[in-house]
Amino acid sequence: MNNKVVKYLLYILNIIFAIVIISPVIYCFNVSMMTMKEVFAGGFWSRQVMLDNYKKALQLAPFFTFIKNSLIVSCTVTFGQIVTGALAAYAFSMMKFRGRNALFLLMLATMMIPSQAIIIANYLIICDLGLKNTYTALIIPNAASAFAVFNMRQAFLQLPIEIKEAADIDGCGNFRFFYSIALPLVKPAMGALGIYIFLQSWNHYLWPLLVTDSVNMRTVQIGLGMLQGAESTDFRPVMAGSMIILIPSILAFVLGQKQLISGLTSGSVKG
Amino acid sequence: MKKGKKWLAAIMAAAMAMSLTACGGSSASNQSAAGTAAAADTKATAAGGKTVITLWHAMGGVNGEATEALVKAFNESQNEIEVKSEYQGNYDDLITKLKAAMQSGNMPDVCQMYDIGTKFMTDSGYAIPVQDMFKTTNFDPSSVMNIITSYYTVDGKQMSMPFNVSTPMLYYNKDVFKAAGLDPDTPPKTFDEVLEYSKKIVESKAAPVGYAQAIYGWFFEQQIAGQGKYYANNENGRKAPATEVDFVNNGSGLKIFETWKKLMDSGYAANYGSTTADTQTAFFSGQTAMIIESTAILKNATASSNFEIGTGYLPKIEENADGGVIIGGASLWMMDNKDDARKNAAWKFIEYSTTPDSQANWSMSTGYFAINPAAYETTAMKDFIAKNPNFVTAINQLKSSPVNGYTAGVLSGVATESRKIFNEAMEKTYDGTYTPQEAVNYLAEKVNAAITNYNSSTK
């Protein structure tokens, strides 16, 4: 009986936290429906359902093009980082070769370099290669990251070394072991990493702004910038734009989360 | 198994190499490739018989729409030149991108740059002074208001063409003024009056706060000019590069800090921080009865507020015949791409932007000033002003400001940094860490160090 009370109390607490966390998003949604004077009148709810601000946002910036571009870039970047990260991490955790730790440390050291410090150098390289204003320019510099390698290595290190030894004895090669045994076991880590990389890439602003010039190559965050004025901003189209670009990132999270849970259960059975 | 190992190691090495190239910089091959890129650009220009030039701007929202409209009107007005306009983020993003573009040789032909980037652009050596182009089309420089061009004039030469221009002014809530028993048609003119009005407003409970202004270095610079004083030596850095600040020696800085501190300590004024949008929100929502803001927000303010808005001149610290307001905003710069056709095309576009009709449309849709006084004589503009009497305050304030070295504003390569340091000094004065005198000394010391540093890097 007592357990049940605790359970319901926890539920209530959960709901309260959920409301606190989601209320800014709801307010953002409400503002996207408000009239100019309503915004500053201080109310939380909008008095009407109005799509004017969405029309205005779409008129000021072609959000559907931006979403398409962002999806192409973010999905490729996520795929690239997981592939390169998992392969490199496998080598760093499961294989023994000379200079392994030194290489790993060297790679970790690159995480200490702030991205702002190298962004101009990267821009110059992209210009040299003639890749300005292309998807390649948006993707390549982010297709591999030390963080992904580090993250995946931690996941591989969680696996008992006995599995690897058993595989070795049975004559299972590195590729087969990597693909059929190790990867399925670290699926949850991959799911979490995937969501993280996707959202990070989705939120990139300065890099896409630097390497793209034409409006049809731009990504969503620049779209939001296009709605803001220099001295004062009408926040309603900004909120409408935010709602539009929020949808794909929510989808990414929902899809990734499903992977994450299925990964957890399948891992527990096999492990 | 050994084979597999090698394979994996190779792939891993490739992954590593990818992330490393992404991090490292190779400057050796820069020049040649930049040259090819530039050559490719020129080819694209020649195609179709039209000269294609690029405009980079930082105008978002309605201002962005107005910029696109101006470009469209220009492209339709003739058939030799096509301007491609490209939004490049806000002012700070734009200057970052332009700096990178200067290094890689991918500069646009026309670039918008905010007021405080003037010194950087001049020193960069990549800009073609617009004054050099006046003769090519017999452009009459007097068609642009003198007080506006004075800001963008360096060593007696007009470097760029003002584009979006604004000054600060006082906004007040007429409904609150009435409720507090104040005359809604006579706004305060000095900070003493601001304090007096605020007291009446708060004590009569007409509004919770009488007056507010964002912590913003621009307002500090304005009040120095308002007192008819220089911000920096060498006549605000316009006779020769500034080597140190002047607001300590001439006493103007201390007066400002003392006035604002007194106002804030009275309890009738409030500080909403350094984000100007927060102070705007406090005003639009009726929290505070008066604010200082850019003339460019008038349109937004009128649409946002549930009360009648009044406008007045920027309140002064003290009356002074030489004092006035400094213009802010941004201007259009011509970038030197070593191509005469594009250079001439760029100038033609800039010239077009100054015509009375262009300026009238620009001013009506954005709320910025028309830089060409003839724009105010067009019928469309006359109707607009008749409907928006508050706009007259902004124009009159600008017209009544004397044109001199004080109102030309400071020409500084470290303006962004100086404003950040000012924010710190002002915050510490409000919270009582510094006395006004200490704050002025702190500000002067830090800004002087920044100026020295800048000067030694440009020698």
XYZ file of C-alpha atoms in Angstrom:
730
model
C 0.000 0.000 0.000
C 2.755 2.363 1.060
C 4.669 1.570 -2.110
C 1.719 2.639 -4.191
C 1.543 6.036 -2.478
C 5.225 6.604 -3.143
C 4.692 5.599 -6.749
C 1.871 8.094 -7.252
C 3.836 10.823 -5.491
C 6.683 10.185 -7.891
C 4.268 10.371 -10.806
C 2.970 13.722 -9.591
C 6.522 14.994 -9.145
C 7.334 13.765 -12.650
C 4.365 15.603 -14.092
C 5.319 18.816 -12.308
C 8.847 18.646 -13.677
C 7.523 17.873 -17.139
C 5.284 20.967 -17.010
C 8.137 23.175 -15.825
C 10.352 21.939 -18.627
C 7.781 22.122 -21.395
C 6.160 25.448 -20.451
C 8.698 27.636 -22.325
C 7.989 25.604 -25.463
C 4.245 26.061 -24.958
C 4.743 29.786 -24.393
C 6.834 29.914 -27.572
C 3.947 28.228 -29.395
C 1.436 30.690 -27.905
C 3.507 33.722 -28.871
C 3.627 32.405 -32.437
C -0.180 32.881 -32.535
C -0.364 36.261 -30.814
C -0.873 39.770 -32.131
C 1.895 42.277 -31.496
C 0.084 44.012 -28.626
C -0.864 40.699 -27.024
C 2.793 39.737 -26.646
C 3.491 42.685 -24.373
C 0.149 42.606 -22.591
C 1.649 39.794 -20.536
C -0.790 36.920 -21.115
C 0.394 33.310 -21.373
C -2.254 32.039 -23.794
C -3.043 33.427 -27.197
C -6.585 34.687 -27.691
C -6.910 33.261 -31.194
C -5.576 30.620 -33.544
C -3.684 32.625 -36.106
C -1.277 31.505 -38.793
C -0.160 34.992 -39.866
C 3.155 34.723 -38.066
C 3.903 31.399 -39.727
C 3.159 32.967 -43.089
C 5.403 35.890 -42.207
C 8.219 33.568 -41.105
C 7.989 31.570 -44.322
C 7.877 34.769 -46.342
C 11.036 36.104 -44.670
C 12.996 32.874 -44.895
C 12.419 29.708 -47.005
C 12.265 27.340 -44.049
C 11.384 24.230 -46.027
C 14.588 24.555 -48.068
C 16.506 25.145 -44.856
C 14.954 22.087 -43.206
C 15.821 19.962 -46.231
C 19.421 21.196 -46.136
C 19.707 20.737 -42.394
C 18.291 17.223 -42.635
C 20.767 16.246 -45.360
C 23.676 17.716 -43.429
C 22.704 16.527 -39.953
C 21.864 12.982 -41.039
C 25.104 12.598 -42.989
C 27.144 14.094 -40.186
C 25.502 11.773 -37.657
C 26.112 8.760 -39.866
C 29.698 9.832 -40.549
C 30.576 10.437 -36.930
C 29.078 7.146 -35.795
C 30.855 5.144 -38.500
C 34.239 6.811 -38.056
C 33.791 6.980 -34.298
C 32.847 3.329 -33.915
C 35.630 2.068 -36.185
C 38.314 4.180 -34.550
C 36.988 3.404 -31.086
C 37.050 -0.302 -31.816
C 40.709 -0.068 -32.726
C 41.486 1.965 -29.643
C 39.687 -0.405 -27.302
C 39.839 -3.931 -28.754
C 43.053 -4.020 -30.754
C 46.572 -3.881 -29.461
C 49.183 -2.060 -31.484
C 52.204 0.061 -30.803
C 51.518 3.710 -30.025
C 47.848 3.096 -29.363
C 47.660 5.194 -26.234
C 49.820 7.935 -27.681
C 47.548 8.167 -30.720
C 44.478 8.168 -28.541
C 45.854 10.941 -26.350
C 46.812 12.940 -29.415
C 43.273 12.619 -30.663
C 41.814 13.563 -27.291
C 44.063 16.618 -27.262
C 42.237 17.945 -30.311
C 39.126 18.191 -28.160
C 40.865 20.896 -26.146
C 41.123 23.198 -29.162
C 38.119 25.508 -29.154
C 36.260 25.310 -32.452
C 36.323 29.109 -32.781
C 40.113 29.007 -32.947
C 40.206 26.832 -36.049
C 37.052 27.932 -37.833
C 38.855 30.480 -40.018
C 41.602 28.002 -40.920
C 38.934 25.458 -41.848
C 37.147 28.076 -43.921
C 40.346 28.842 -45.846
C 40.890 25.145 -46.583
C 37.336 24.778 -47.854
C 37.865 27.819 -50.099
C 41.159 26.381 -51.362
C 39.457 23.142 -52.279
C 36.779 25.069 -54.143
C 34.083 23.569 -51.933
C 32.462 26.813 -50.800
C 28.675 26.770 -50.934
C 28.363 22.945 -51.174
C 26.969 20.216 -48.946
C 30.455 18.732 -48.814
C 31.711 21.880 -47.095
C 28.942 21.615 -44.521
C 29.529 17.923 -43.867
C 33.226 17.034 -44.220
C 34.703 19.041 -41.315
C 32.115 17.504 -38.997
C 32.125 13.965 -40.381
C 34.524 12.743 -37.726
C 34.991 13.956 -34.199
C 37.208 13.074 -31.287
C 34.210 13.162 -29.002
C 32.452 10.404 -30.961
C 35.575 8.225 -30.824
C 35.956 8.841 -27.116
C 32.305 8.136 -26.470
C 32.251 4.905 -28.471
C 35.517 3.746 -26.925
C 33.976 4.072 -23.475
C 31.084 1.915 -24.697
C 33.393 -0.778 -26.111
C 35.422 -0.822 -22.915
C 32.258 -1.787 -21.021
C 32.154 -5.084 -22.924
C 33.768 -7.978 -21.076
C 37.082 -8.824 -22.728
C 36.122 -12.519 -22.446
C 33.715 -12.111 -25.384
C 36.550 -10.913 -27.549
C 38.783 -13.755 -26.367
C 36.060 -16.318 -27.076
C 35.603 -14.855 -30.542
C 39.340 -15.001 -31.161
C 39.437 -18.672 -30.176
C 36.526 -19.441 -32.492
C 38.390 -17.764 -35.311
C 36.047 -14.812 -35.614
C 37.796 -11.997 -37.445
C 37.891 -8.401 -36.295
C 35.368 -7.168 -38.833
C 32.888 -9.906 -38.078
C 33.291 -9.459 -34.356
C 32.916 -5.693 -34.743
C 29.823 -5.936 -36.876
C 27.967 -8.943 -35.436
C 28.866 -8.825 -31.762
C 30.371 -5.581 -30.560
C 28.128 -3.126 -32.420
C 24.784 -4.660 -31.363
C 25.973 -4.623 -27.780
C 26.772 -0.910 -27.806
C 23.562 0.102 -29.614
C 22.257 2.162 -26.687
C 25.473 4.184 -26.572
C 25.251 4.640 -30.326
C 21.655 5.828 -30.046
C 22.505 8.386 -27.389
C 25.529 9.579 -29.335
C 23.453 9.778 -32.502
C 20.858 12.047 -30.886
C 23.587 14.231 -29.468
C 25.423 14.600 -32.784
C 22.229 15.208 -34.715
C 21.048 17.976 -32.411
C 24.487 19.536 -32.304
C 24.691 19.568 -36.071
C 21.117 20.840 -36.322
C 22.056 23.790 -34.111
C 25.214 24.772 -35.998
C 25.175 28.426 -36.931
C 28.538 30.047 -37.597
C 30.063 27.323 -39.773
C 27.132 27.084 -42.230
C 27.020 30.888 -42.321
C 30.699 31.054 -43.243
C 30.857 28.423 -45.959
C 27.542 29.052 -47.676
C 26.570 32.203 -49.538
C 23.390 31.530 -51.445
C 20.104 31.265 -49.646
C 19.279 27.820 -51.106
C 22.310 26.245 -49.364
C 21.568 27.648 -45.930
C 20.492 25.760 -42.823
C 17.738 26.285 -40.264
C 19.574 28.322 -37.617
C 20.491 30.957 -40.194
C 16.806 31.050 -41.066
C 16.053 32.109 -37.501
C 18.705 34.812 -37.781
C 17.013 36.128 -40.905
C 13.914 36.892 -38.841
C 15.683 39.148 -36.366
C 16.165 42.875 -36.768
C 19.216 44.907 -35.830
C 17.612 47.276 -33.289
C 14.376 45.548 -32.399
C 12.753 42.270 -33.301
C 9.201 41.170 -33.850
C 9.417 37.974 -31.836
C 6.290 36.361 -33.212
C 7.751 35.158 -36.548
C 10.893 34.098 -34.655
C 8.757 31.900 -32.407
C 6.821 30.601 -35.421
C 10.119 29.771 -37.136
C 11.363 28.057 -33.983
C 8.228 25.911 -33.887
C 8.724 24.928 -37.534
C 12.327 23.842 -37.073
C 11.588 22.191 -33.743
C 9.560 19.425 -35.404
C 12.473 17.576 -37.095
C 14.606 17.685 -33.953
C 11.744 16.278 -31.891
C 11.341 13.516 -34.487
C 15.065 12.759 -34.295
C 14.779 12.414 -30.563
C 11.705 10.183 -30.680
C 13.244 7.891 -33.309
C 16.599 7.821 -31.525
C 14.941 7.074 -28.221
C 13.184 4.024 -29.652
C 16.549 2.731 -30.843
C 17.970 3.446 -27.451
C 15.381 1.395 -25.601
C 15.431 -1.541 -28.006
C 19.210 -1.466 -27.800
C 19.063 -1.646 -24.032
C 16.814 -4.701 -23.964
C 18.533 -6.640 -26.738
C 21.890 -5.929 -25.148
C 20.806 -7.235 -21.775
C 19.671 -10.566 -23.213
C 22.730 -11.199 -25.311
C 25.254 -9.934 -22.782
C 42.826 -12.270 -38.802
C 46.023 -10.342 -39.296
C 44.678 -9.039 -42.557
C 41.560 -7.821 -40.799
C 43.643 -6.016 -38.267
C 45.535 -4.118 -40.924
C 42.310 -3.181 -42.637
C 40.835 -1.813 -39.496
C 43.962 0.090 -38.674
C 43.922 1.636 -42.124
C 40.324 2.734 -41.817
C 40.992 4.060 -38.377
C 43.966 5.986 -39.652
C 41.785 7.440 -42.381
C 39.225 8.513 -39.828
C 41.992 10.119 -37.815
C 43.419 11.871 -40.816
C 40.009 13.269 -41.629
C 39.537 14.785 -38.227
C 43.099 16.094 -38.219
C 42.881 17.839 -41.588
C 39.677 19.374 -40.382
C 41.595 20.834 -37.456
C 44.921 21.855 -38.912
C 45.516 24.871 -41.098
C 47.548 24.800 -44.281
C 48.393 28.263 -45.477
C 50.931 27.179 -48.081
C 48.397 26.478 -50.815
C 46.109 29.369 -49.891
C 47.245 31.921 -52.365
C 47.141 29.882 -55.543
C 43.706 28.420 -54.843
C 42.308 31.789 -53.841
C 43.525 33.085 -57.163
C 41.702 30.328 -59.043
C 38.531 30.993 -57.103
C 38.703 34.668 -57.960
C 39.277 33.827 -61.613
C 36.266 31.522 -61.604
C 34.170 34.306 -60.095
C 35.163 36.733 -62.824
C 34.103 34.237 -65.449
C 30.695 33.912 -63.850
C 30.417 37.679 -63.965
C 30.942 37.897 -67.695
C 28.255 35.318 -68.477
C 24.988 36.686 -69.819
C 26.362 40.108 -70.642
C 25.343 41.524 -67.264
C 27.815 42.513 -64.602
C 26.913 40.471 -61.550
C 27.924 41.909 -58.209
C 27.374 40.641 -54.704
C 26.034 42.567 -51.723
C 26.542 41.254 -48.204
C 24.212 42.593 -45.557
C 23.157 41.977 -41.986
C 19.531 43.013 -42.264
C 17.008 40.537 -40.889
C 13.240 40.742 -40.438
C 11.452 43.722 -42.018
C 14.789 45.444 -42.664
C 15.855 42.397 -44.654
C 12.689 42.600 -46.717
C 13.324 46.288 -47.400
C 16.897 45.524 -48.473
C 15.674 42.862 -50.901
C 13.101 45.329 -52.241
C 15.806 47.939 -52.839
C 17.987 45.407 -54.676
C 15.037 44.243 -56.751
C 14.116 47.810 -57.677
C 17.706 48.487 -58.733
C 17.925 45.318 -60.833
C 14.700 46.239 -62.586
C 15.707 49.867 -63.112
C 18.432 48.985 -65.652
C 19.700 45.958 -67.566
C 23.484 46.093 -67.261
C 24.035 45.187 -63.647
C 22.597 42.480 -61.473
C 23.035 42.700 -57.723
C 22.855 39.460 -55.767
C 22.105 40.229 -52.148
C 23.175 37.770 -49.492
C 22.259 37.859 -45.819
C 25.329 37.078 -43.712
C 24.061 36.979 -40.142
C 23.998 39.872 -37.699
C 26.595 42.659 -37.661
C 29.118 40.642 -35.657
C 28.730 37.548 -37.842
C 29.114 39.685 -40.930
C 32.402 41.224 -39.810
C 33.711 37.744 -38.886
C 32.786 36.441 -42.303
C 34.259 39.456 -44.081
C 37.556 39.067 -42.209
C 37.729 35.437 -43.350
C 36.735 36.431 -46.880
C 39.514 39.036 -46.993
C 42.048 36.313 -46.242
C 40.695 33.893 -48.817
C 39.984 36.418 -51.562
C 36.237 35.838 -51.637
C 35.102 39.347 -50.851
C 31.736 40.682 -51.986
C 31.635 43.840 -54.104
C 29.487 45.785 -51.676
C 29.453 45.076 -47.968
C 27.345 46.569 -45.241
C 29.307 47.310 -42.069
C 28.141 48.696 -38.737
C 29.213 52.136 -37.548
C 31.859 50.845 -35.160
C 33.519 48.802 -37.917
C 34.502 51.990 -39.783
C 38.056 52.135 -38.454
C 38.624 48.439 -39.142
C 37.401 48.785 -42.720
C 39.562 51.846 -43.327
C 42.655 50.189 -41.884
C 42.061 46.909 -43.714
C 43.138 48.424 -47.033
C 40.519 46.396 -48.905
C 37.972 49.186 -49.201
C 37.612 51.660 -52.044
C 36.603 55.045 -50.572
C 33.232 55.955 -52.075
C 34.423 59.534 -52.473
C 36.829 58.322 -55.187
C 33.794 57.291 -57.226
C 31.779 60.528 -56.961
C 33.330 61.975 -60.113
C 32.608 58.945 -62.300
C 28.869 59.644 -62.220
C 28.901 63.315 -61.196
C 27.379 62.399 -57.854
C 26.499 65.391 -55.722
C 27.775 64.672 -52.183
C 25.563 67.396 -50.745
C 22.520 65.247 -51.542
C 23.339 63.309 -48.364
C 22.984 65.025 -44.985
C 26.295 66.293 -43.728
C 25.834 65.147 -40.141
C 25.378 61.597 -41.427
C 28.377 61.484 -43.751
C 30.621 63.102 -41.117
C 30.604 59.840 -39.170
C 31.957 57.907 -42.156
C 34.538 60.507 -43.101
C 38.152 59.659 -42.265
C 40.997 62.105 -42.930
C 38.588 64.328 -44.805
C 37.536 61.560 -47.157
C 34.115 59.910 -47.169
C 34.905 56.214 -46.938
C 31.486 54.619 -47.238
C 27.875 55.464 -47.991
C 25.523 55.562 -44.996
C 22.797 52.983 -45.387
C 20.708 52.472 -42.277
C 20.941 55.447 -39.964
C 19.469 56.054 -36.552
C 20.091 58.063 -33.381
C 18.852 57.487 -29.852
C 15.842 59.388 -28.551
C 13.471 59.407 -25.612
C 10.297 57.306 -25.725
C 7.590 57.889 -23.135
C 4.187 56.591 -22.219
C 1.647 59.390 -22.720
C -1.067 57.567 -20.768
C 1.183 57.315 -17.732
C 2.160 60.981 -18.059
C -1.530 61.930 -17.950
C -2.201 59.681 -14.979
C 0.736 61.209 -13.109
C -0.505 64.731 -13.795
C 2.321 65.539 -16.203
C 1.836 67.290 -19.528
C 1.868 64.494 -22.128
C 3.282 66.881 -24.723
C 6.331 68.106 -22.828
C 8.885 65.341 -22.320
C 11.871 65.959 -20.027
C 14.863 67.635 -21.678
C 17.565 67.088 -19.095
C 18.372 64.282 -16.692
C 17.367 66.534 -13.770
C 13.917 66.682 -15.306
C 13.960 62.937 -15.975
C 14.518 62.398 -12.255
C 11.785 64.875 -11.312
C 9.277 63.297 -13.741
C 10.171 59.773 -12.600
C 9.566 60.759 -8.999
C 6.087 62.061 -9.847
C 5.283 58.950 -11.902
C 6.329 56.474 -9.233
C 4.822 58.413 -6.324
C 1.494 58.815 -8.081
C 1.616 55.052 -8.807
C 1.018 55.723 -12.519
C 3.758 53.201 -13.359
C 6.059 51.029 -11.220
C 9.204 52.575 -12.728
C 9.769 56.073 -14.075
C 12.783 55.690 -16.322
C 15.068 52.982 -17.687
C 17.921 52.713 -20.124
C 19.945 49.708 -21.174
C 23.588 49.547 -20.161
C 24.924 50.332 -23.598
C 28.184 52.041 -24.570
C 26.445 53.836 -27.418
C 24.459 55.921 -24.901
C 27.667 56.858 -23.081
C 29.254 58.012 -26.352
C 26.085 60.008 -27.098
C 26.199 61.854 -23.783
C 29.834 62.839 -24.329
C 28.881 64.308 -27.709
C 25.833 65.875 -26.035
C 28.162 67.825 -23.751
C 30.183 68.982 -26.736
C 33.231 66.949 -25.743
C 35.518 64.398 -27.381
C 35.540 60.707 -26.463
C 39.161 60.293 -27.558
C 42.081 62.615 -28.306
C 43.163 63.858 -31.754
C 39.616 65.152 -32.254
C 37.971 61.790 -31.685
C 40.701 60.062 -33.676
C 39.715 61.833 -36.863
C 42.702 64.187 -37.194
C 45.173 61.439 -36.400
C 44.642 57.977 -34.906
C 43.485 58.287 -31.305
C 46.110 57.349 -28.733
C 44.065 57.735 -25.547
C 40.600 58.598 -24.293
C 39.685 62.202 -23.659
C 36.600 61.817 -21.465
C 38.685 61.762 -18.272
C 40.588 64.981 -18.935
C 37.565 66.909 -20.177
C 35.416 65.725 -17.285
C 32.500 64.552 -19.423
C 32.803 60.893 -18.413
C 32.542 61.553 -14.685
C 29.447 63.739 -15.132
C 27.684 60.934 -16.990
C 28.482 58.265 -14.422
C 27.449 60.585 -11.574
C 24.165 61.528 -13.245
C 23.173 57.959 -14.037
C 24.229 56.646 -10.648
C 22.150 59.336 -8.921
C 19.158 58.474 -11.092
C 19.438 54.771 -10.364
C 19.957 55.312 -6.612
C 16.825 57.452 -6.389
C 14.696 54.320 -6.670
C 12.547 55.893 -9.406
C 14.551 54.376 -12.247
C 15.422 50.756 -12.996
C 18.204 48.854 -14.684
C 17.157 45.967 -16.936
C 20.696 45.041 -17.926
C 22.690 45.305 -21.109
C 20.248 43.581 -23.475
C 18.368 46.424 -25.157
C 15.420 44.147 -25.963
C 14.785 43.698 -22.219
C 14.475 47.438 -21.639
C 12.213 47.669 -24.686
C 10.010 44.917 -23.262
C 9.763 46.749 -19.936
C 8.557 49.828 -21.796
C 6.171 48.103 -24.218
C 4.534 46.245 -21.342
C 4.008 49.440 -19.340
C 6.506 48.592 -16.606
C 8.575 51.738 -17.088
C 7.229 55.083 -18.319
C 10.310 56.345 -20.180
C 13.222 54.746 -22.017
C 16.049 55.750 -24.298
C 16.199 53.791 -27.503
C 17.166 53.976 -31.151
C 14.869 55.973 -33.429
C 14.706 52.835 -35.579
C 12.464 50.992 -33.108
C 9.638 53.541 -33.415
C 7.612 51.369 -35.768
C 7.946 48.297 -33.607
C 7.249 50.308 -30.439
C 4.038 51.782 -31.849
C 2.815 48.357 -32.944
C 3.728 46.663 -29.650
C 2.432 49.066 -27.031
C -1.066 49.182 -25.625
C -0.740 52.913 -24.925
C -0.003 56.122 -26.773
C 3.697 56.679 -27.350
C 5.357 60.067 -27.110
C 8.877 60.885 -28.235
C 11.356 63.536 -27.218
C 14.970 64.537 -27.768
C 17.656 62.557 -26.013
C 17.811 63.990 -22.461
C 20.978 65.957 -21.816
C 23.352 66.090 -18.888
C 23.617 69.862 -19.373
C 22.735 72.376 -22.062
C 25.512 72.956 -24.565
C 25.469 74.720 -27.921
C 28.105 72.428 -29.441
C 26.438 69.234 -28.283
C 24.233 66.954 -30.330
C 23.575 63.352 -31.229
C 25.866 60.967 -33.087
C 24.388 58.801 -35.800
C 24.563 55.032 -35.517
C 23.624 52.165 -37.778
C 25.645 50.944 -40.729
C 26.994 51.960 -44.115
C 27.747 50.380 -47.478
C 31.383 49.773 -48.335
C 32.938 49.062 -51.724
C 35.381 46.181 -51.593
C 38.371 46.190 -53.897
C 38.213 43.074 -56.076
C 40.578 44.554 -58.718
C 37.883 44.525 -61.352
C 36.836 47.845 -62.871
C 33.514 46.639 -64.267
C 32.417 45.351 -60.893
C 33.768 48.428 -59.148
C 31.710 50.737 -61.339
C 28.674 48.512 -60.995
C 29.018 48.530 -57.212
C 29.154 52.306 -57.161
C 26.086 52.571 -59.399
C 24.138 50.426 -56.969
C 25.299 52.515 -54.015
C 24.403 55.692 -55.856
C 20.973 54.276 -56.599
C 20.440 53.570 -52.898
C 20.752 57.306 -52.151
C 18.070 58.518 -54.569
C 15.077 60.247 -52.949
C 12.663 57.480 -53.951
C 14.906 54.666 -52.723
C 15.478 56.503 -49.471
C 11.807 57.296 -48.965
C 10.845 53.629 -49.435
C 13.699 52.484 -47.241
C 12.841 54.916 -44.463
C 9.116 54.160 -44.516
C 9.535 50.409 -44.377
C 12.360 50.258 -41.827
C 12.054 53.328 -39.620
C 15.645 54.395 -40.319
C 16.346 57.948 -41.447
C 16.342 58.892 -45.088
C 19.919 60.079 -45.662
C 18.855 62.208 -48.616
C 16.840 65.235 -47.395
C 15.018 65.326 -50.746
C 13.325 62.072 -49.722
C 11.264 63.999 -47.158
C 9.828 66.102 -49.987
C 8.284 63.111 -51.783
C 4.517 62.762 -51.443
C 4.710 59.253 -50.064
C 7.058 60.358 -47.299
C 4.978 63.454 -46.504
C 1.900 61.269 -46.024
C 3.887 58.856 -43.910
C 5.143 61.601 -41.618
C 1.683 63.088 -41.303
C 0.479 59.695 -40.061
C 3.494 59.168 -37.774
C 4.102 62.485 -36.020
C 6.614 60.834 -33.671
C 8.928 60.418 -36.612
C 9.240 64.205 -36.783
C 10.979 64.242 -33.400
C 13.688 61.963 -34.749
C 14.220 64.056 -37.872
C 14.233 67.364 -36.018
C 16.677 66.104 -33.435
C 19.064 65.088 -36.193
C 18.609 68.374 -38.051
C 19.211 70.446 -34.925
C 22.452 68.675 -34.085
C 25.483 70.760 -35.060
C 27.928 69.173 -37.504
C 31.295 69.112 -35.741
C 33.994 66.805 -34.454
C 31.979 65.968 -31.336
C 28.875 64.778 -33.162
C 30.969 62.953 -35.774
C 31.618 60.447 -32.987
C 34.772 58.601 -32.038
C 36.708 56.769 -34.738
C 38.143 53.807 -32.927
C 39.486 50.411 -33.862
C 38.504 49.070 -30.460
C 34.922 50.304 -30.237
C 33.429 46.850 -29.633
C 35.868 46.187 -26.812
C 35.369 49.675 -25.335
C 31.634 49.118 -25.157
C 32.129 45.819 -23.354
C 34.429 47.489 -20.832
C 31.875 50.258 -20.398
C 29.200 47.683 -19.557
C 31.420 46.295 -16.820
C 32.207 49.731 -15.397
C 28.547 50.775 -15.434
C 27.318 47.574 -13.794
C 29.908 47.932 -11.048
C 28.838 51.545 -10.500
C 25.180 50.606 -10.185
C 25.892 47.832 -7.691
C 28.161 50.100 -5.661
C 31.481 48.331 -6.239
C 32.912 51.434 -7.898
C 32.283 55.092 -7.232
C 31.650 57.046 -10.455
C 35.231 58.355 -10.308
C 36.663 54.851 -9.932
C 34.489 53.617 -12.772
C 35.693 56.360 -15.124
C 39.319 55.633 -14.219
C 38.796 51.911 -14.742
C 37.132 52.485 -18.100
C 39.834 54.899 -19.260
C 42.664 52.613 -18.199
C 41.226 49.561 -19.979
C 40.239 51.412 -23.142
C 43.640 53.124 -23.324
C 45.348 49.745 -23.093
C 43.151 48.430 -25.900
C 43.902 51.472 -28.076
C 47.655 51.115 -27.505
C 47.421 47.456 -28.381
C 45.432 48.191 -31.544
C 47.772 50.957 -32.659
C 50.850 48.776 -32.265
C 49.204 46.014 -34.309
C 48.344 48.283 -37.235
C 51.713 50.020 -37.486
